Coordinates of C-alpha atoms in Angstrom, one line a residue:
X1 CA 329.2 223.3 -92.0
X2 CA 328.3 219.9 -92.5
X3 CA 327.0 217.9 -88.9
X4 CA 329.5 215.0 -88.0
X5 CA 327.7 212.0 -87.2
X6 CA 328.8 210.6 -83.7
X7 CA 331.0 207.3 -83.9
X8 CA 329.0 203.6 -84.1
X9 CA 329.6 202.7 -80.8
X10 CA 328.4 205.9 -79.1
X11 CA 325.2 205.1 -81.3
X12 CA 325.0 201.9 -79.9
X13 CA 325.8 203.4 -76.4
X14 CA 322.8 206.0 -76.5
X15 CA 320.2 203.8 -77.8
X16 CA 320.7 201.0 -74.3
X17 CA 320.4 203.9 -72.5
X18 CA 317.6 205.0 -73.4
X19 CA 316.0 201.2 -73.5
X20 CA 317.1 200.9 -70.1
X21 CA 315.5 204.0 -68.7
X22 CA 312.5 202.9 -70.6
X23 CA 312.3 200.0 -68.6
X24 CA 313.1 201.2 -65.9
X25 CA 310.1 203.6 -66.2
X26 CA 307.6 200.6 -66.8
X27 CA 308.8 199.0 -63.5
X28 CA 308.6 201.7 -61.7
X29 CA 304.8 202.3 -63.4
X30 CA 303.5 198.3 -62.1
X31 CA 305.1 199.0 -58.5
X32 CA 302.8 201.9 -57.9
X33 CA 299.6 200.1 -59.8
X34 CA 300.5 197.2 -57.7
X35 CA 300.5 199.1 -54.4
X36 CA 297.6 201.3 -55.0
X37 CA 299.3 204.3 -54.5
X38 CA 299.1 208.1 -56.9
X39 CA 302.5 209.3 -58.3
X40 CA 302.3 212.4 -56.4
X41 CA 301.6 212.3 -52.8
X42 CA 300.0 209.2 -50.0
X43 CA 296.3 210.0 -50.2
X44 CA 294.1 207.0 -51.2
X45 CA 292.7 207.5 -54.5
X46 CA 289.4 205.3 -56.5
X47 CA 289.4 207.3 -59.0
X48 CA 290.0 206.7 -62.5
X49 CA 292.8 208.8 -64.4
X50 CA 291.6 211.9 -66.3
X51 CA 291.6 211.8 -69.8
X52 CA 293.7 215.0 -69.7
X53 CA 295.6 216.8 -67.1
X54 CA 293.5 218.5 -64.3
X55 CA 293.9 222.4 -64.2
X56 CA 295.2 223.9 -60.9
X57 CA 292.2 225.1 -58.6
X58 CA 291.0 228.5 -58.5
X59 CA 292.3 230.3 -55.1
X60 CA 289.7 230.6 -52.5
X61 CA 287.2 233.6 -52.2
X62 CA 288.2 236.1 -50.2
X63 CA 286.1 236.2 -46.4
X64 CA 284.5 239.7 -47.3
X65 CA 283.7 238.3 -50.9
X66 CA 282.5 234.8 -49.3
X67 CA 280.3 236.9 -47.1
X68 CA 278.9 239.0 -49.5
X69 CA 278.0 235.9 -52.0
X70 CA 275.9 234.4 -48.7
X71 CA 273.5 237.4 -48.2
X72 CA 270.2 237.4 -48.3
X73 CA 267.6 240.0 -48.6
X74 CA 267.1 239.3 -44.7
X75 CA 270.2 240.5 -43.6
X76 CA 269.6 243.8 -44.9
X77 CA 265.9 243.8 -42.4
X78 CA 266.0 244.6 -39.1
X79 CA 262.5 243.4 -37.3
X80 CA 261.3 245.1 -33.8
X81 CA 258.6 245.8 -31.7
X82 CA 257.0 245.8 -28.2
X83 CA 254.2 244.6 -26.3
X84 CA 252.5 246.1 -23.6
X85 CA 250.1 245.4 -20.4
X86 CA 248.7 248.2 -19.1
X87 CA 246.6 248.1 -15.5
X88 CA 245.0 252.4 -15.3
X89 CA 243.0 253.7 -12.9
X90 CA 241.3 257.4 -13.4
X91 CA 239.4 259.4 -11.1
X92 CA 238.2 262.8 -12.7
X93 CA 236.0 265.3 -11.5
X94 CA 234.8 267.1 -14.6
X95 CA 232.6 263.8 -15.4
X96 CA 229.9 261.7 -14.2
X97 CA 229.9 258.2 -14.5
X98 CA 225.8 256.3 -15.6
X99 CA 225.1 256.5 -12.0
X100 CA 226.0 260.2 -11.7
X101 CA 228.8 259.7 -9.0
X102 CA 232.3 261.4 -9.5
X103 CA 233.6 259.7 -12.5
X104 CA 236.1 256.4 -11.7
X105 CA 237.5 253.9 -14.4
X106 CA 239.6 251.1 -13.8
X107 CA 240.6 248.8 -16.7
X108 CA 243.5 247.2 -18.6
X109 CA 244.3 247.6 -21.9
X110 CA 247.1 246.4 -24.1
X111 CA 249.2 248.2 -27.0
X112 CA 251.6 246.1 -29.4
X113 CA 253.8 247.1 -32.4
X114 CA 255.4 245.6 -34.8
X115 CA 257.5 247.6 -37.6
X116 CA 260.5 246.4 -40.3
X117 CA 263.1 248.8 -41.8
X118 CA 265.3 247.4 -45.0
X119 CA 268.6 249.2 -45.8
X120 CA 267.7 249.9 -49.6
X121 CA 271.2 250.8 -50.8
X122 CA 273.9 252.4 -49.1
X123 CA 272.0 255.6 -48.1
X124 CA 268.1 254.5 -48.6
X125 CA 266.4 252.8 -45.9
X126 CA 262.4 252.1 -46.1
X127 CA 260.4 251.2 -43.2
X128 CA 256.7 250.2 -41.6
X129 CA 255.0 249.5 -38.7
X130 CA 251.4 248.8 -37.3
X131 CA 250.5 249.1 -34.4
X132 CA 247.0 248.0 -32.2
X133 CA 244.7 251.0 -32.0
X134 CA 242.3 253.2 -34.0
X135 CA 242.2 256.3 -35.7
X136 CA 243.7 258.6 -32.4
X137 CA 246.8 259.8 -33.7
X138 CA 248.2 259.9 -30.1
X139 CA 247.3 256.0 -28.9
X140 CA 247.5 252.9 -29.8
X141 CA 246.1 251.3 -26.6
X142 CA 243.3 248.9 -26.7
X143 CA 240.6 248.1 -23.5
X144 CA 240.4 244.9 -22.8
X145 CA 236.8 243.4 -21.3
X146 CA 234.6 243.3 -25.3
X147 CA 233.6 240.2 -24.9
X148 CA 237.3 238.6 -26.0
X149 CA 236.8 240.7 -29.2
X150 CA 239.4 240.9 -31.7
X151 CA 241.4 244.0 -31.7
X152 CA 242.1 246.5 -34.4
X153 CA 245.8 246.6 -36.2
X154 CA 246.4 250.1 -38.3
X155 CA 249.0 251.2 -40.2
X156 CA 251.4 253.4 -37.9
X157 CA 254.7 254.0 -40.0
X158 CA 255.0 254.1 -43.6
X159 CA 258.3 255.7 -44.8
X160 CA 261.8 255.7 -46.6
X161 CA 264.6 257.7 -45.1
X162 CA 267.4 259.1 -47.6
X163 CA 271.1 260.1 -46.2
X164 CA 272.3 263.0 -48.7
X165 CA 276.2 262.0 -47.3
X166 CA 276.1 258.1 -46.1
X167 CA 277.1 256.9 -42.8
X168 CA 279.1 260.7 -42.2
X169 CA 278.8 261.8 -38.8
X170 CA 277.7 265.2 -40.6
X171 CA 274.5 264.5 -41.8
X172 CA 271.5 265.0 -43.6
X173 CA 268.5 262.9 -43.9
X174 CA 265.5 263.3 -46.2
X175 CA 262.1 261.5 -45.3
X176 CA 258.9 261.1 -46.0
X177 CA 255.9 259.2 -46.2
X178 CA 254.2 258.7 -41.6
X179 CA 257.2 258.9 -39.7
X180 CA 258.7 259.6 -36.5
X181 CA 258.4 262.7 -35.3
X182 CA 261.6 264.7 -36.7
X183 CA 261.4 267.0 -34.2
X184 CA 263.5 266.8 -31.1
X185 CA 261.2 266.2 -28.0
X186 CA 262.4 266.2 -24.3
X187 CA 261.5 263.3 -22.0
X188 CA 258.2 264.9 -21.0
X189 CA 257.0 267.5 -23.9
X190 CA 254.2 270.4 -23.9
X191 CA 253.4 269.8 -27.9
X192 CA 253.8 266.1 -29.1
X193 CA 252.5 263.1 -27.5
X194 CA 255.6 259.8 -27.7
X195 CA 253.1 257.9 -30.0
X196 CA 252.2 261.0 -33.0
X197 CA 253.8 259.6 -36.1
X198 CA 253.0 262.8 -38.2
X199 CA 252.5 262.5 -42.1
X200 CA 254.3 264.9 -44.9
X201 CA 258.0 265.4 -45.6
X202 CA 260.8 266.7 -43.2
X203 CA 264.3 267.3 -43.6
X204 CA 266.5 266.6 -40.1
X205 CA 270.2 267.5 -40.7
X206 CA 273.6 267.1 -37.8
X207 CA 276.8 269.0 -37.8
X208 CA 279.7 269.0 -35.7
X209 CA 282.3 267.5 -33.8
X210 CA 283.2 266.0 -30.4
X211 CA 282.7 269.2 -28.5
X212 CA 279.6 271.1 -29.9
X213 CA 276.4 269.2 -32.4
X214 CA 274.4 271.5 -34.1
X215 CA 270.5 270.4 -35.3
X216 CA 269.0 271.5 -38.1
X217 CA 265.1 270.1 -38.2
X218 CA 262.2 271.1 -40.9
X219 CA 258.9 269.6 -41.5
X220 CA 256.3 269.8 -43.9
X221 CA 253.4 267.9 -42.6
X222 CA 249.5 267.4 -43.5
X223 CA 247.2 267.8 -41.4
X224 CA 243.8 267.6 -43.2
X225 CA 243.3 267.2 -47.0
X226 CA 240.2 269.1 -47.9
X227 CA 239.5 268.0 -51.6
X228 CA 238.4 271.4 -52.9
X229 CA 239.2 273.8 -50.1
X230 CA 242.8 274.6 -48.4
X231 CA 244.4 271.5 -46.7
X232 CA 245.3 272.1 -43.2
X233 CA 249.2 271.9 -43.0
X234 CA 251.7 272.4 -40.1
X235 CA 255.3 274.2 -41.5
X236 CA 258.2 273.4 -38.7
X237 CA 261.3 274.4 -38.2
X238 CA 263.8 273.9 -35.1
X239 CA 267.5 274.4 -34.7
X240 CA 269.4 273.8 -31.6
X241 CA 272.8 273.3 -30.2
X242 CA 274.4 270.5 -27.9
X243 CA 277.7 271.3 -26.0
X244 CA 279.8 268.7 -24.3
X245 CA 282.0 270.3 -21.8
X246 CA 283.4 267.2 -20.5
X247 CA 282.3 263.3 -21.4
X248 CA 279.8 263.9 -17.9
X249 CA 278.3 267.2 -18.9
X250 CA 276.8 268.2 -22.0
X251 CA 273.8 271.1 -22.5
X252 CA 271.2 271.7 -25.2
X253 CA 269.7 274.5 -26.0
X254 CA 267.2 275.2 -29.2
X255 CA 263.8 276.6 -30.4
X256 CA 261.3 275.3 -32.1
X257 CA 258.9 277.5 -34.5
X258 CA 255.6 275.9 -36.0
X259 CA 252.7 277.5 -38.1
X260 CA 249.5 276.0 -38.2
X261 CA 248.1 277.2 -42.0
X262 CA 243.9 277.0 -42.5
X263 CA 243.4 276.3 -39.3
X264 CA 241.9 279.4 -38.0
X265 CA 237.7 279.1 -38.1
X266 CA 237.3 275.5 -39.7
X267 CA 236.1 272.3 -38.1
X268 CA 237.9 271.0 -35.5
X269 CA 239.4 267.4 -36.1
X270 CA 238.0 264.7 -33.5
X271 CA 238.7 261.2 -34.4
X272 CA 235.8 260.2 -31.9
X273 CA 233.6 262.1 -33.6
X274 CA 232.0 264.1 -30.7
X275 CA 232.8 267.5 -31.7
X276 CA 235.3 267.8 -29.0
X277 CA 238.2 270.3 -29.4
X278 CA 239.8 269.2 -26.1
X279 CA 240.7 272.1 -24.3
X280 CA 241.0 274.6 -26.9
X281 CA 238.2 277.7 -27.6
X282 CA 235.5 277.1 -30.5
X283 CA 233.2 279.1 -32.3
X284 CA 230.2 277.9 -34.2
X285 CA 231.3 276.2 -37.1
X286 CA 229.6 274.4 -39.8
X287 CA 226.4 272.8 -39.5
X288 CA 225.7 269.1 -40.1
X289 CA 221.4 268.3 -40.1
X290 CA 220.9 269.5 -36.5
X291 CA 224.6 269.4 -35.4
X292 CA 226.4 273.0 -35.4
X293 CA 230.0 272.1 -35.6
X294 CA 232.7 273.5 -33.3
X295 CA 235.5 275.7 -35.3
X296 CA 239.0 276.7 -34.1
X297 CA 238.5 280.1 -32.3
X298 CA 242.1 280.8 -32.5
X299 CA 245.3 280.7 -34.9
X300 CA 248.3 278.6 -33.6
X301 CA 252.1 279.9 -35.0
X302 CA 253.8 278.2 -31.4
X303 CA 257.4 279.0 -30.6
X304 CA 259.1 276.9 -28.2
X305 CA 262.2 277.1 -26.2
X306 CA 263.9 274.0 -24.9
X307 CA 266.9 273.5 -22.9
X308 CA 268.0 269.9 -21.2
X309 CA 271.1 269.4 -19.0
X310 CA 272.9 266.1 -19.0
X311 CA 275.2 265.2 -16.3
X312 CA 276.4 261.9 -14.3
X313 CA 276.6 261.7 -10.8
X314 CA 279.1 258.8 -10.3
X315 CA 277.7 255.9 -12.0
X316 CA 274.1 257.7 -12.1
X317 CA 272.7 259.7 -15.2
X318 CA 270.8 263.2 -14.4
X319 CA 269.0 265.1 -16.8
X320 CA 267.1 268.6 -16.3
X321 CA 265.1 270.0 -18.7
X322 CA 262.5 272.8 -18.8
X323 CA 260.4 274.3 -21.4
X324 CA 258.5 277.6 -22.5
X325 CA 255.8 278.3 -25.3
X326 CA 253.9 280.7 -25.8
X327 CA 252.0 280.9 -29.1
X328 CA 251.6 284.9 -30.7
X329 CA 248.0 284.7 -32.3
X330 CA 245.9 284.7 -29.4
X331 CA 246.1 287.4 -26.6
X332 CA 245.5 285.3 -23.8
X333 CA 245.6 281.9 -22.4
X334 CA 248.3 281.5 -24.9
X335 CA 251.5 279.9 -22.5
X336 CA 252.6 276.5 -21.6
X337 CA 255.4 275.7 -19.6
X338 CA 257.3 272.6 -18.3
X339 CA 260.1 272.1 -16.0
X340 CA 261.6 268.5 -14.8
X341 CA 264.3 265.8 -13.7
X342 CA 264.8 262.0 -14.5
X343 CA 267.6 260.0 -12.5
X344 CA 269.0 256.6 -13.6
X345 CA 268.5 255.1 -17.0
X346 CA 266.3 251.5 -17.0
X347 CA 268.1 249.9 -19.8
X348 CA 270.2 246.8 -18.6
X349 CA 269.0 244.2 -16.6
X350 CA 268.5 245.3 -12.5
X351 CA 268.8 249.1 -13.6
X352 CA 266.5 251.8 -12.6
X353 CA 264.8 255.3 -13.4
X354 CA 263.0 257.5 -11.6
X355 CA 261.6 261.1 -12.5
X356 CA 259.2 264.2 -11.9
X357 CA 257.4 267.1 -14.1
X358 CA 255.4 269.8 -13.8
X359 CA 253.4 271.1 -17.1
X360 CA 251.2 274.0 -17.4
X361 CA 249.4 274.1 -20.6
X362 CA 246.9 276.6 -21.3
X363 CA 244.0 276.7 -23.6
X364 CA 244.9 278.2 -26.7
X365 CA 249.0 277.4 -26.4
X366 CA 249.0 274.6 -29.1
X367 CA 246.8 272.4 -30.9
X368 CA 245.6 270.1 -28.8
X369 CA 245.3 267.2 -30.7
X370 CA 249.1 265.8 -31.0
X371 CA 249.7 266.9 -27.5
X372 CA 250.0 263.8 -24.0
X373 CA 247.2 261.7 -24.0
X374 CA 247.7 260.6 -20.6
X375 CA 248.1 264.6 -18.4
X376 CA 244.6 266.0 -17.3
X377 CA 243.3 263.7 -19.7
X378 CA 244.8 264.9 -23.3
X379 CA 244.6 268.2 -25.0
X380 CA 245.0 271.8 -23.7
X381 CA 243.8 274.1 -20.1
X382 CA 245.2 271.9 -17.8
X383 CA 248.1 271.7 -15.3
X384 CA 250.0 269.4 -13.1
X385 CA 252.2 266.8 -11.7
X386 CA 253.9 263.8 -13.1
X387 CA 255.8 261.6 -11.3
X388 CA 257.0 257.6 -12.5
X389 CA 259.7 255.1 -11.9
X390 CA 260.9 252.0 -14.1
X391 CA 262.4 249.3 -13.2
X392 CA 264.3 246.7 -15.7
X393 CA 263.6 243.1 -14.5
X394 CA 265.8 241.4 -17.2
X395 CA 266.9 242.1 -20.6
X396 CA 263.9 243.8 -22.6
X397 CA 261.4 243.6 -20.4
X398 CA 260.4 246.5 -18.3
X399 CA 258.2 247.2 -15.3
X400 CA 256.8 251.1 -15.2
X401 CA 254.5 252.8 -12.4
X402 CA 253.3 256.7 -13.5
X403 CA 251.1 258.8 -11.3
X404 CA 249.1 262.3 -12.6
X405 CA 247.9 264.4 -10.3
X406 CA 246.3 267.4 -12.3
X407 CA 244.0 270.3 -12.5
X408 CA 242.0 271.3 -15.4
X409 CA 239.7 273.4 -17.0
X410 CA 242.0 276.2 -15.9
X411 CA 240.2 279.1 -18.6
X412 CA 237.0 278.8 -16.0
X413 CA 238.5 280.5 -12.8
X414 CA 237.1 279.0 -9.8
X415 CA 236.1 275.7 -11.6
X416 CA 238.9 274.2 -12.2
X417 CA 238.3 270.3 -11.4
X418 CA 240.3 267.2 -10.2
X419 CA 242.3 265.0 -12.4
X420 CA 243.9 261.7 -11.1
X421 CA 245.8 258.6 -13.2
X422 CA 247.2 255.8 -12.2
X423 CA 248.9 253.6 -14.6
X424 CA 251.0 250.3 -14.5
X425 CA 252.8 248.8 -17.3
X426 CA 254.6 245.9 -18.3
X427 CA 257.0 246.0 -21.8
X428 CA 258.4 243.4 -23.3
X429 CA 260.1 244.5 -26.7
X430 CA 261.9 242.7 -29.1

């Protein structure tokens, strides 16, 4: 079909049209330009035209994504630590001070730590700390009065911690390298000082619910490296049990089993070098120019039982706990036991805490070496009374009083001597 062209007048018609809207374009164009103002919109514009037309803008980050692209390696740190002020008095009775009186010390000593732990990936963290002190496993106080000497920093953490499940309440975490202890210890404990931050691998694992926790705890620790003979290691296991009857009451119960391995007849470890073994019995061991060496006398495979009640009473936290030991190698002197109570929890500003012990300890129980510094002294063959209260001034920082009143050298009946200590602390922690 053949198109029909349109008559000469609509032509005609079509063509002022458009001229008119052509125009009417132009005048439209030099209005704007004269009045400064963009086709689209009433904000002020300088700037010259684009060559070509401006693609629309990406749509904004999401917050989570925004947050995520702002992160630093800092924000997966966390940075603590604490310093402490320590005024202590002793008065023991097993000791003579130069002028051969009954033995007497005041003096004040300070402690600080400092430690860092990085979240590595979702279930690997890494962490370390040093801490003032030297090479006593159990302290990391420092006496002050040297002269204003400077004061010794050592290494007191080095680990990484891997979750097998993630953040699941029902878990299982792998560590190694000096850590924490991994082994549950009650407020005041017959075999590990607060400040032992043993060495090897452990395993510490958590199941349950709202109503009963179980604990699963192994370790795997060194001791001694020997070069060419057996190392000296400690094998531990624990399990125990936590049951919440009611948000106000829960009980714990467990055991605790550890094995001391090439222990039995070597050189005891002293990190003052004096060839003490603090409590426990010695043989002759080796012999260093004119220096025979004390030797463990005894082996040391320690089972514990442990059991802590947790209850409120109104507003007011309670807590008994009690334990027994008794270690199976030795046929005597071989027991320790431990009952107590704390009241109140010093954690928010103007909040207090008070408690009391009684630990008996006797000389071949446990190795002496990781157990409390501060009762009868440190070590083993002692027994006594413990009694302290905090007080928390304002947020993280922390005024303590703790008084010993002991008796030891309990193997060497009608012997047994005096032990008093008095200490006063201030903590500030960060």
């Amino acid at each position: 079909m053949k198109r029909i062209a349109p008559p000469q007048e609509n032509r005609q018609a079509l063509a002022g049209s458009r001229t008119v809207a052509a125009h009417a374009a132009r005048l439209a164009a030099c209005i704007l330009a004269f009045l400064d103002l963009p086709a689209r919109g009433l904000s002020q514009t300088n700037a010259p035209a684009p060559a070509a037309a401006t693609p629309a803008p990406a749509p904004a980050p999401a917050p989570s994504a925004l947050a995520a692209a702002v992160k630093t390696w800092a924000d997966a740190v966390t940075v603590k630590g604490d310093v402490r002020y320590r005024y202590e008095e002793i008065k023991d009775d097993a000791k003579l001070n130069p002028k051969l009186d009954p033995y007497t010390r005041q003096r004040d000593r300070i402690r600080a730590r400092l430690g860092a732990e990085a979240k590595c990936t979702d279930n690997l963290k890494a962490g370390i700390e040093i801490s003032t002190g030297q090479s006593d496993p159990v302290s990391g106080n420092q006496s002050l009065g040297d002269g204003s000497g400077k004061k010794d920093f050592r290494l007191n953490l080095a680990y990484f911690d891997y979750s097998l499940f993630g953040d699941s309440a029902n878990e299982v975490h792998a560590v190694a390298g000096k850590m924490k202890n991994p082994f549950i210890a009650q407020p005041d404990d017959l075999v590990w000082d607060p400040d032992l931050t043993p060495e090897g691998l452990a395993l510490k694992g958590q199941l349950g619910g709202r109503f009963v926790t179980l604990y699963g705890n192994a370790g795997y620790l060194w001791v001694q490296e020997r070069e060419v003979w057996d190392d000296l290691v400690l094998y531990g296991g624990q399990t125990a049990v936590r049951i919440q009857f009611i948000p106000e009451i829960a009980l714990t119960l467990g055991a605790s089993y550890y094995d001391y391995v090439n222990l039995q007849g070597w050189d005891v470890i002293d990190w003052e070098s004096k060839n003490n073994a603090y409590g426990n019995a010695t043989v002759d061991g080796t012999v260093s120019g004119s220096t025979t060496n004390r030797a463990w006398a005894a082996a040391f495979t320690p089972a514990v039982g442990f059991a802590q009640l947790d209850l409120w009473l109104g507003k007011i936290p309670l807590a008994l706990f009690a334990q027994e030991l008794r270690n199976a190698k030795p046929s005597w002197y071989n027991e320790g036991h431990l009952y107590g109570v704390t009241v109140g929890k010093a954690r928010n500003p103007r909040t207090w805490e008070v408690g009391y012990s009684f630990a008996e300890l006797q000389r071949d129980a446990t190795v002496r070496m990781f157990t409390d510094s501060d009762r009868w002294g440190g070590g083993t063959d002692g027994k006594g009374h413990k009694f302290y209260a905090k007080y928390q001034i304002v947020k993280n920082f922390q005024l303590g009083v703790t008084y010993f009143r002991d008796e030891k050298k309990l193997s060497d009946p009608g012997n047994e001597k005096d032990y008093e200590r008095l200490q006063v602390d201030l903590l500030a922690s960060f």
